[in-house]
Coordinates of C-alpha atoms and ligand atoms in Angstrom, one line a residue:
X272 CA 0.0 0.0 0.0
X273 CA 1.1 3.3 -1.4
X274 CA 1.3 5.3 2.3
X275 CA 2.8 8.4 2.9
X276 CA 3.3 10.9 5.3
X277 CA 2.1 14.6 5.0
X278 CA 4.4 17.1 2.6
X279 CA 4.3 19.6 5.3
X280 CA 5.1 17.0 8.0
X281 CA 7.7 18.5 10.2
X282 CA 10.5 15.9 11.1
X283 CA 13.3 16.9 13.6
X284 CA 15.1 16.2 16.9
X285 CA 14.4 17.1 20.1
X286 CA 16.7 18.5 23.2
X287 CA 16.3 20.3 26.5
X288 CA 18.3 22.8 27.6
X289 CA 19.3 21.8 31.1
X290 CA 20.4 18.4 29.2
X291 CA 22.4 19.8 26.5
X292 CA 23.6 23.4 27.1
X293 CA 26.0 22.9 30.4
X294 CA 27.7 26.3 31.2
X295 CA 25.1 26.5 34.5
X296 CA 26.9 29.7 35.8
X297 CA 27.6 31.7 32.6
X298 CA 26.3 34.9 31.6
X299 CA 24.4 35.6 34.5
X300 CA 22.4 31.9 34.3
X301 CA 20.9 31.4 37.6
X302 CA 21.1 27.9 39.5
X303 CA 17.6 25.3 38.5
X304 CA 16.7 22.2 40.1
X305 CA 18.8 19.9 37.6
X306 CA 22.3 21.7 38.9
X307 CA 21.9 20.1 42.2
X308 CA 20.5 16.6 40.9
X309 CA 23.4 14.6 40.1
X310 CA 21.9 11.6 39.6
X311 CA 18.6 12.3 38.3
X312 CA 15.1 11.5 40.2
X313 CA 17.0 9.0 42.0
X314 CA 18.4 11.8 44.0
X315 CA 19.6 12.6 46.3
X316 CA 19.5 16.4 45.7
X317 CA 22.6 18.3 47.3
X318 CA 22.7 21.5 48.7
X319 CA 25.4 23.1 45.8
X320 CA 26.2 22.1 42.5
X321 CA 29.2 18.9 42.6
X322 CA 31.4 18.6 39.8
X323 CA 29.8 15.0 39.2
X324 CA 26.7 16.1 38.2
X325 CA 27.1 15.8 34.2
X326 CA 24.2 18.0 33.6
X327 CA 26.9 21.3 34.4
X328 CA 28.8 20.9 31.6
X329 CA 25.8 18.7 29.2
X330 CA 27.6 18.6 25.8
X331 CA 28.7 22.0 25.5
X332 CA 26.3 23.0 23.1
X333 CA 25.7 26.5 24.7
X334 CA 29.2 27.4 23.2
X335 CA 28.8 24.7 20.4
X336 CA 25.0 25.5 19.2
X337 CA 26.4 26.6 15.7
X338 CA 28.5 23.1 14.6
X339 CA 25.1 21.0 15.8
X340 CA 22.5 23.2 14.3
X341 CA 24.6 22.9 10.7
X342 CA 24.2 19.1 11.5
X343 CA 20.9 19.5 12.4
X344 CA 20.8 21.0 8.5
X345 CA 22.9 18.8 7.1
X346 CA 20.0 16.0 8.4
X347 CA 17.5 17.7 7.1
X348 CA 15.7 18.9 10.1
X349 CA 12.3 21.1 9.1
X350 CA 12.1 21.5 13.3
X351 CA 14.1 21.7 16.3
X352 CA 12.7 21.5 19.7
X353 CA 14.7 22.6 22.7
X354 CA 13.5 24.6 26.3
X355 CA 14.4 27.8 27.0
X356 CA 16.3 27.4 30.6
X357 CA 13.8 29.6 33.0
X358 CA 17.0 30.2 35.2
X359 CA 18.6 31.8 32.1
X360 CA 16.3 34.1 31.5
X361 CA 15.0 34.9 35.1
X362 CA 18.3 33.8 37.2
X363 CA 15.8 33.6 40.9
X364 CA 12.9 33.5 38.8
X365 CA 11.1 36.3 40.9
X366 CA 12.8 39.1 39.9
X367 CA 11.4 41.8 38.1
X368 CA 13.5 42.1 34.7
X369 CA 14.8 39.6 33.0
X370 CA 19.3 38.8 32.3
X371 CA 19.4 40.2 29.0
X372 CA 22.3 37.9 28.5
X373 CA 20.5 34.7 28.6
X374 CA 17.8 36.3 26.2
X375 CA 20.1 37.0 23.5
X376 CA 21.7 33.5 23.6
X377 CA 18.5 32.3 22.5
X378 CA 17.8 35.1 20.1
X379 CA 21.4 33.7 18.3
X380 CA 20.3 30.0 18.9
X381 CA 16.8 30.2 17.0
X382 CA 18.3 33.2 14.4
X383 CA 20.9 30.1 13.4
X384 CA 18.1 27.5 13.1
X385 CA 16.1 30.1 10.8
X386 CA 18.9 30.2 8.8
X387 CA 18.6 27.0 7.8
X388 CA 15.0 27.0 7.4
X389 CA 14.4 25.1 10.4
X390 CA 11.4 26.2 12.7
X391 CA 12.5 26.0 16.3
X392 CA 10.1 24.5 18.8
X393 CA 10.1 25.7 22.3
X394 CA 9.2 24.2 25.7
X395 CA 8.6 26.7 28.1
X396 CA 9.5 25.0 31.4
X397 CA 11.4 21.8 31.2
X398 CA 12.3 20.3 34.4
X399 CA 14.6 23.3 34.9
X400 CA 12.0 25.2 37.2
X401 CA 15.0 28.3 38.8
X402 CA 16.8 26.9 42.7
X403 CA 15.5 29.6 44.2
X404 CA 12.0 29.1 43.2
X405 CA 12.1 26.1 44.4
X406 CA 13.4 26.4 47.9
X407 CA 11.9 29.9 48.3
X408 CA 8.3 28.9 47.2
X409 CA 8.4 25.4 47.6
X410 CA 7.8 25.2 43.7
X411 CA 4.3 24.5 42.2
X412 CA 3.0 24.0 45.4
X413 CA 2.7 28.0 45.8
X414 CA 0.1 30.4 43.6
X415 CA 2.4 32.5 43.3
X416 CA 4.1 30.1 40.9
X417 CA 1.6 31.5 38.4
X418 CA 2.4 35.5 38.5
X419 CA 6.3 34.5 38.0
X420 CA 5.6 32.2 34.8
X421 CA 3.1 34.3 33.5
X422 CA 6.0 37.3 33.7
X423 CA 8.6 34.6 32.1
X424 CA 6.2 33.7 29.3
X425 CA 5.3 37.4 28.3
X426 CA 8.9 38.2 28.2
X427 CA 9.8 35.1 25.8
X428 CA 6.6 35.9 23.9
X429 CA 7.5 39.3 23.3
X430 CA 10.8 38.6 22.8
X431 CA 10.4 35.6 20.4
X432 CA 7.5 36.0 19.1
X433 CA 8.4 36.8 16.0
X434 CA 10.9 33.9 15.6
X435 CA 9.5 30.7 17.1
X436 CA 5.5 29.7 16.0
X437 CA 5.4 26.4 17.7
X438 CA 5.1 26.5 21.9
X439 CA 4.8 23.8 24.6
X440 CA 3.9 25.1 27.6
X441 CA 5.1 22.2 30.1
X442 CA 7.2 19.1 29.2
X443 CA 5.6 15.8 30.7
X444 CA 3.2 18.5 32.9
X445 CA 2.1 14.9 34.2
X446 CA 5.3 13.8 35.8
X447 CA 4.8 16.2 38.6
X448 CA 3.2 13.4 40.5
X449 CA 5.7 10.9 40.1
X450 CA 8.8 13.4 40.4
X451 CA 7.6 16.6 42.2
X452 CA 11.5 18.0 42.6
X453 CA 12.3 17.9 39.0
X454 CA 9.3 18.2 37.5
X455 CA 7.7 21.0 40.0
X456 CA 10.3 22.1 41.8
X457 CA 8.6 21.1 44.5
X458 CA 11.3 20.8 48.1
X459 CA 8.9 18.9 49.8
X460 CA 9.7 14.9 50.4
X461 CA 8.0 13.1 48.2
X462 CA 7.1 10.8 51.1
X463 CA 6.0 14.1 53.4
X464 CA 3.5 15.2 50.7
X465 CA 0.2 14.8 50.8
X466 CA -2.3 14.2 47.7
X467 CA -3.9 17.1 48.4
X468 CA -0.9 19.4 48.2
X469 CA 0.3 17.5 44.8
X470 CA -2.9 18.2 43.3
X471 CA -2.9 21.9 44.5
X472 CA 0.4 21.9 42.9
X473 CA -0.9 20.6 39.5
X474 CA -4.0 22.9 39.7
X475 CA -1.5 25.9 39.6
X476 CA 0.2 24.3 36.7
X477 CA -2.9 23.8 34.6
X478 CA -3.9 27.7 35.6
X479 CA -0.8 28.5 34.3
X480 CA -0.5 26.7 31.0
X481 CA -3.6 27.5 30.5
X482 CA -2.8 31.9 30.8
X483 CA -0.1 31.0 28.8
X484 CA -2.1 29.8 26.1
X485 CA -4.5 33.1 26.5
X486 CA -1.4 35.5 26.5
X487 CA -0.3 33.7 23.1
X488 CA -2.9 33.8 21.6
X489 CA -3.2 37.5 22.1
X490 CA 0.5 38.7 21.5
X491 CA 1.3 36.2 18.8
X492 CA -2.1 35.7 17.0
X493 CA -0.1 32.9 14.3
X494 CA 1.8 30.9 17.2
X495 CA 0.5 27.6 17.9
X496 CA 0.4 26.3 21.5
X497 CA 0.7 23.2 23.1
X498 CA 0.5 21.2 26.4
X499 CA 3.1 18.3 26.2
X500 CA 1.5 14.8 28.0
X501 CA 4.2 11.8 29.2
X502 CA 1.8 9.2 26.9
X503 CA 2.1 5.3 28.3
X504 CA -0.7 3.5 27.1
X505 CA -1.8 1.2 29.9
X506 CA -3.1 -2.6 28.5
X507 CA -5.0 -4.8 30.9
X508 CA -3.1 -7.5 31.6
X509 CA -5.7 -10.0 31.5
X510 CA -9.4 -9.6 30.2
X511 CA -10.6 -9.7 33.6
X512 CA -12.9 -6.5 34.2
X513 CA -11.3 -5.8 37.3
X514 CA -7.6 -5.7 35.4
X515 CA -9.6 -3.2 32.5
X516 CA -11.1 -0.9 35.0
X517 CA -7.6 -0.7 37.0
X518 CA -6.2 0.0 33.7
X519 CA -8.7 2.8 33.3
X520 CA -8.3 4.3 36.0
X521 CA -4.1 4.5 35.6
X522 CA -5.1 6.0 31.7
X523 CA -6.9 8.6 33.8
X524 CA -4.2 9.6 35.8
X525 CA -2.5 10.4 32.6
X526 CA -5.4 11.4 30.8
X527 CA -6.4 14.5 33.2
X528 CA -3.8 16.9 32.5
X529 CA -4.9 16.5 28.5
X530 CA -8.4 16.5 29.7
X531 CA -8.0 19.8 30.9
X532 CA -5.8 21.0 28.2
X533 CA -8.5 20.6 25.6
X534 CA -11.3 20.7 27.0
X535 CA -10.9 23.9 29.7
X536 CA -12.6 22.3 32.4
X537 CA -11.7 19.1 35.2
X538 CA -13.3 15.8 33.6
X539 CA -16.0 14.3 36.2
X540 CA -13.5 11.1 36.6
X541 CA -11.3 13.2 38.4
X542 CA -14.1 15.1 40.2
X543 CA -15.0 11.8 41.7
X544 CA -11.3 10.9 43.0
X545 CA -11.2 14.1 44.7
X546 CA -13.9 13.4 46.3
X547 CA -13.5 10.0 47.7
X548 CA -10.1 10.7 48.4
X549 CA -10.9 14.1 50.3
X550 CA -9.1 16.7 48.5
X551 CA -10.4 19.8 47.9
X552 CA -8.5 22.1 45.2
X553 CA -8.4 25.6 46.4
X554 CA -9.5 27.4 43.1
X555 CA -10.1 31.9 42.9
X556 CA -12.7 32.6 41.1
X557 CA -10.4 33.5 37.7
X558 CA -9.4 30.1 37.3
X559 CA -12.5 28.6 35.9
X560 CA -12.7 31.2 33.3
X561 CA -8.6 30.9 32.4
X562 CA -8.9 27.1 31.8
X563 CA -11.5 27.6 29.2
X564 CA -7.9 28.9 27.2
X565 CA -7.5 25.5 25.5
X566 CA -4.5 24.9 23.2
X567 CA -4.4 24.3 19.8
X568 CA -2.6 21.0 19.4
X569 CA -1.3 18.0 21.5
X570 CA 2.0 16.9 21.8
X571 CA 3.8 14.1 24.2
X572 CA 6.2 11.9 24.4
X573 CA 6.3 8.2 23.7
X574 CA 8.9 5.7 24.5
X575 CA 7.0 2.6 26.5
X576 CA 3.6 1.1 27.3
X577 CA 2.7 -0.8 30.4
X578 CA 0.1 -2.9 31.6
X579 CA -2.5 -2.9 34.4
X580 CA -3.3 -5.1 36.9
X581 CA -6.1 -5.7 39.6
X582 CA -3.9 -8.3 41.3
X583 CA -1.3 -6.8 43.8
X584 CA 1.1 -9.5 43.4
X585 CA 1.8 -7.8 40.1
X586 CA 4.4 -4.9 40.5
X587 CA 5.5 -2.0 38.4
X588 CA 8.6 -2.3 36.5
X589 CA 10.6 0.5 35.1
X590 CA 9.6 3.0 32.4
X591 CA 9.9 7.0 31.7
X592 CA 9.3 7.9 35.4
X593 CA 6.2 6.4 35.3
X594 CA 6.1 2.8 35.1
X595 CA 3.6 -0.3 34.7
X596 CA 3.0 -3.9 35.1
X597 CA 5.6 -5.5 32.5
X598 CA 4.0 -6.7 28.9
X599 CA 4.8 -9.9 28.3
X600 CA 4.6 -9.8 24.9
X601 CA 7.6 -7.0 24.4
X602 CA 11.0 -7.0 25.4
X603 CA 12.8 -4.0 26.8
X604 CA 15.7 -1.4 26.3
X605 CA 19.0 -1.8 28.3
X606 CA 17.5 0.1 30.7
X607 CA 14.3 -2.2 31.0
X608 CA 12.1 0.3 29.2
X609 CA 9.6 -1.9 27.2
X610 CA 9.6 -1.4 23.2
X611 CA 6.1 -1.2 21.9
X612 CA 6.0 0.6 18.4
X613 CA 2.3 -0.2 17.8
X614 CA 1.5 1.1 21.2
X615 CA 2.3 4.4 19.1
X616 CA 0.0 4.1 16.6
X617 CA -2.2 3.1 19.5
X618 CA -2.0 6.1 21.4
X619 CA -2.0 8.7 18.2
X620 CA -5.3 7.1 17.7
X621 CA -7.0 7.3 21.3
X622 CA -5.8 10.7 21.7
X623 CA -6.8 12.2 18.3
X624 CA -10.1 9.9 18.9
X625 CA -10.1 11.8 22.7
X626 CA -8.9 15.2 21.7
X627 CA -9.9 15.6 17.7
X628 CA -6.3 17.9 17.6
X629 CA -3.6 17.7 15.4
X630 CA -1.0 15.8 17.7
X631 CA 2.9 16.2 17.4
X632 CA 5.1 13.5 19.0
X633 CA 8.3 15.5 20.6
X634 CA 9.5 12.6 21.7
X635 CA 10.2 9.3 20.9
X636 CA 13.7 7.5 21.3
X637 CA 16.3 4.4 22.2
X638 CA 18.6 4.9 25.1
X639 CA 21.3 2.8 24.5
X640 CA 25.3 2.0 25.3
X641 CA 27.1 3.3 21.9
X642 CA 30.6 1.9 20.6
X643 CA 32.8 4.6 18.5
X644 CA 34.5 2.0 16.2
X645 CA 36.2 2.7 13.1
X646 CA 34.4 2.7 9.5
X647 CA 35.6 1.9 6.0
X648 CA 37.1 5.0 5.4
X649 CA 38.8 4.5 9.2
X650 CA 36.6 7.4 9.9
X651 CA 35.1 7.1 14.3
X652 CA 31.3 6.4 13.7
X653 CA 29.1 4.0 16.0
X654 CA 27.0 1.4 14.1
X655 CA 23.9 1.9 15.8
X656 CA 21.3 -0.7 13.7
X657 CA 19.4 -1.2 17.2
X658 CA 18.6 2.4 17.1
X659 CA 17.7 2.7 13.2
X660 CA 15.3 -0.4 14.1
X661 CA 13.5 1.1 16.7
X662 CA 13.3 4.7 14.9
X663 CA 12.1 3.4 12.1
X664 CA 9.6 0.7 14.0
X665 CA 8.2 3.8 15.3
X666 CA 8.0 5.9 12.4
X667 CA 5.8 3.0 10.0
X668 CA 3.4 3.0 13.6
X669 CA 2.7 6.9 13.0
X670 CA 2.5 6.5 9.0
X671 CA 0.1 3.8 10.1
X672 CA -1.6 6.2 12.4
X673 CA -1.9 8.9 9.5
X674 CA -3.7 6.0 7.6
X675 CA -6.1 5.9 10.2
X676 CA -7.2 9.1 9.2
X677 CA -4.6 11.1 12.5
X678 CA -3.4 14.3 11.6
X679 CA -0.1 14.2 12.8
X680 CA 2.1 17.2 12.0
X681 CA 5.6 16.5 13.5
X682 CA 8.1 14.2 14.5
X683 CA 11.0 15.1 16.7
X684 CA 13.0 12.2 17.9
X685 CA 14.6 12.9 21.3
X686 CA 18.3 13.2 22.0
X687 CA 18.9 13.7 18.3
X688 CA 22.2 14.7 19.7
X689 CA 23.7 12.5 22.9
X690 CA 22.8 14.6 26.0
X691 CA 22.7 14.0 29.1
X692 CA 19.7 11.4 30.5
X693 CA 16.9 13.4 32.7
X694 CA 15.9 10.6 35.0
X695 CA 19.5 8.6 35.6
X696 CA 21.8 11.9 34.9
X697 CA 23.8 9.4 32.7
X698 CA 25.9 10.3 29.1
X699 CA 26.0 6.6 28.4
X700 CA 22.2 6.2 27.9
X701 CA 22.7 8.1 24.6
X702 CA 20.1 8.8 22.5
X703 CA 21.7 10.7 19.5
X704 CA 22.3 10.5 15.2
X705 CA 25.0 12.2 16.6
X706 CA 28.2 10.8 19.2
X707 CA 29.4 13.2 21.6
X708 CA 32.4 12.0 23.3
X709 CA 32.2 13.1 26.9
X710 CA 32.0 10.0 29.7
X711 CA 30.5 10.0 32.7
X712 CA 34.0 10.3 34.6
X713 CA 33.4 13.5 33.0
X714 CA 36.8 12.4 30.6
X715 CA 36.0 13.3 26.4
X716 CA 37.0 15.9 23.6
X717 CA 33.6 16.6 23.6
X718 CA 34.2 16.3 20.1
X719 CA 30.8 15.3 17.7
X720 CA 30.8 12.5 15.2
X721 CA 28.3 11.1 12.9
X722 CA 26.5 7.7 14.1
X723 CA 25.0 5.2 11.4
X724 CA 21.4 6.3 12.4
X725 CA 22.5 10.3 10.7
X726 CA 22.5 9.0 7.2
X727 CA 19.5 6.6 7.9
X728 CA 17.5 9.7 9.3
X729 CA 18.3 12.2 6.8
X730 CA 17.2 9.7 4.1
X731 CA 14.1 9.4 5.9
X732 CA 13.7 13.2 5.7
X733 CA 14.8 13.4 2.2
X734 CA 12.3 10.8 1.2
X735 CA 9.4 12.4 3.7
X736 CA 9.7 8.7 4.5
X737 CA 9.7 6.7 1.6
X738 CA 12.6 5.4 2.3
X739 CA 11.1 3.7 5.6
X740 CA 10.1 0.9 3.1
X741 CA 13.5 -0.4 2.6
X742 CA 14.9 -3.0 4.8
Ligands
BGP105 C1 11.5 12.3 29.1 C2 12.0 13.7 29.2 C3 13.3 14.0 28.6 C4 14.2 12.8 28.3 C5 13.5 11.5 28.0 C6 14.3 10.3 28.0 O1 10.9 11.9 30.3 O2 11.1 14.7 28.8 O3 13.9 15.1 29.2 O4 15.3 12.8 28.9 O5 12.3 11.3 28.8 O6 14.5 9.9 29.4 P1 15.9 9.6 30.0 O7 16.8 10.8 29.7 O8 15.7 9.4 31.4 O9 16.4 8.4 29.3

């Protein structure tokens, strides 16, 4: 069957700041939550920055943007997505005016991808929420929260809005309740807080992302806006009602936070768990009114699905912060995340299905242990087949999708350069078309060569695909 994707479709690669830039102290940057996680949600958070964390020096890219953006060209990317580092811009966060210097760095980072034609994608706030912020305010957990976002966005809007059309507001906005430090900036002991504070928490969030939406849509009538979901589709693991309605219930979880996105208003499912759980969201009476901003697409990420279980027996194995009752029908990356490629299609379909937006994925990937080796030409490259296979597993799922009738407007595969891993704060879970050599003894020329996977993709993009139907 003749199936294509869309001419317009925008394929790329995908990066966050706090993974990627390093130079945590330059040009006025203030600290964030990731400078005093060295070892990702694991923790333990320390009280300064220590030279192990790999995170303060990433891959250089604040100093070596221009040589990866020209390989970003040289791929053929139509889109880049990468966050804007809050801490950058706003060094506390709750200052007044904004560190001019850290504003023009991305002025020079998006005028370089414009000048290849390629249409940078921006996440406001991704799991970089500013130190002080967080141990001030005790993160999202405070209403204030809001006022300071809501000065950062107006100043990136006004700044950039005449460079970058494409905005997410939140990356993962769902992982707050699995990883309320990094994701919320929340100081509180996961194990000290209560439901009813997390859900405050994510109340706040929503209010925000959703006057986010409002103010972009009024200063920059052409920008489209976002909210960004962590997608796991959840199976039952048996057909046993009990394991479907378990599995239901963990969708939900998930499903909420796009819920509210779209539709401006708290779905009754989650009404209900308030209620038997006896939380009560403190709302003013603005916020009703805000969350009727809704956005104008959906984005997430995908890397794993899980399964559901009614039986307690059953326990959660690992995944992208979230986790689920192993499949045991699909085996799983070297770091035990389970490889589903139809759960993609799957979940392109439930959401557009749910939602009736056009959906982006921002995120899609392998982590893996690379080998530089030599090639024919004696030239350092890493034969990375595993990661062409499940790219390109991935990619027939969403032309699949597109065949069911999904719009799907973009594709950016994450870590399209190695970075730095956001849950284990490893180098070696690399993700990248492109080799950076830095360890994590913190050793390497930082130095940037082409994997394998960098011709593969930019064939893909060259063919908008076509070429996903050779072996
Ligand atoms: C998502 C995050 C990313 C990214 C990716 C891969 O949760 O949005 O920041 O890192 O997962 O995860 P990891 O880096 O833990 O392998």
């Amino acid at each position: 069957m003749d199936m294509r994707f869309p001419k317009e479709f925008l394929w790329g690669g995908a990066v966050a700041a706090n993974q990627c830039e390093g130079a945590y102290n330059e040009d006025g940057k203030g600290l964030s939550v990731q400078d005093v996680l060295p070892h990702g949600i694991k923790g333990p958070v320390t009280k300064e920055p220590v030279s192990e964390n790999m995170k303060l020096v990433g891959i250089d890219f604040y100093h070596r943007y221009k040589e990866d953006v020209k390989l970003f060209a040289e791929m053929g990317f139509k889109v880049f997505r990468t966050s804007i580092a809050w801490s950058r811009i706003f060094p506390n966060g709750d200052e007044e005016t904004p560190n001019e210097k850290g504003l023009q760095f991305y002025d020079n980072l998006f005028d370089e991808c414009l000048k290849y034609g390629i249409e940078p994608l921006v996440t406001i706030s991704h799991y970089e929420t500013p130190l002080h912020l967080a141990r001030e305010y005790d993160g999202w957990t405070n209403r204030k929260m809001i006022g300071f976002y809501e000065r950062y966005v107006r100043t990136l809007f006004s700044r950039y809005g005449n460079k970058v059309k494409y905005w997410l507001t939140f990356n993962e906005i769902n992982s707050i309740l699995h990883s309320p430090f990094m994701s919320g900036g929340i100081c509180t002991p996961k194990e000290e807080l209560s439901e009813q504070q997390l859900y405050q928490a994510v109340h706040h969030e929503l209010v925000a992302s959703a006057l986010a939406t409002k103010i972009a849509h009024e200063m920059m009538p052409h920008a489209k806006i976002g909210c960004m979901i962590l997608s796991m589709p959840v199976y039952p693991l048996t057909p046993a009602p009990d394991d479907v309605i378990v599995s239901l219930k963990e969708e939900h979880k998930n499903d909420f936070f796009g819920d509210v996105h779209v539709r401006g208003k708290y779905p009754g499912y989650m009404l209900r768990y308030f209620r038997e759980k006896g939380i009560s969201i403190q709302m003013e009476p603005e916020d009703k009114e805000i969350l009727e901003n809704t956005v104008d697409f959906v984005s997430f990420s995908y890397y794993v699905s899980a399964c559901g279980s009614a039986d307690p027996a059953q326990k959660a194995g690992p995944g992208n912060i979230i986790g689920g009752v192993p499949n045991p029908y699909l085996k799983a990356s070297e770091w035990g995340w389970q490889i589903d490629p139809q759960g993609l299609r799957y979940t392109l379909n439930r959401y557009y299905d749910r939602y009736q937006l056009p959906l982006f994925v921002v995120e899609n990937g392998l982590g893996a242990v690379d080998q530089l080796e030599k090639d024919d030409q004696g030239e350092l490259t890493v034969f990375d087949d595993y990661r062409i296979q499940y790219l390109r597993d991935h990619l027939i799922q969403i032309r699949e999708a597109i065949e069911d009738g999904v719009p799907v407007i973009g594709y950016t595969a994450w870590g399209c350069i190695d970075l730095v891993s956001a849950s284990s704060a490893e180098l070696k879970k690399r993700y990248g078309f492109i080799y950076v050599d830095r360890n994590d003894d913190g050793s390497g020329s930082l130095k940037r060569y082409k994997k394998k996977s960098f011709a593969w993709y930019q064939n893909v993009i060259h063919t908008n695909g076509e070429s996903l139907n050779e072996n």
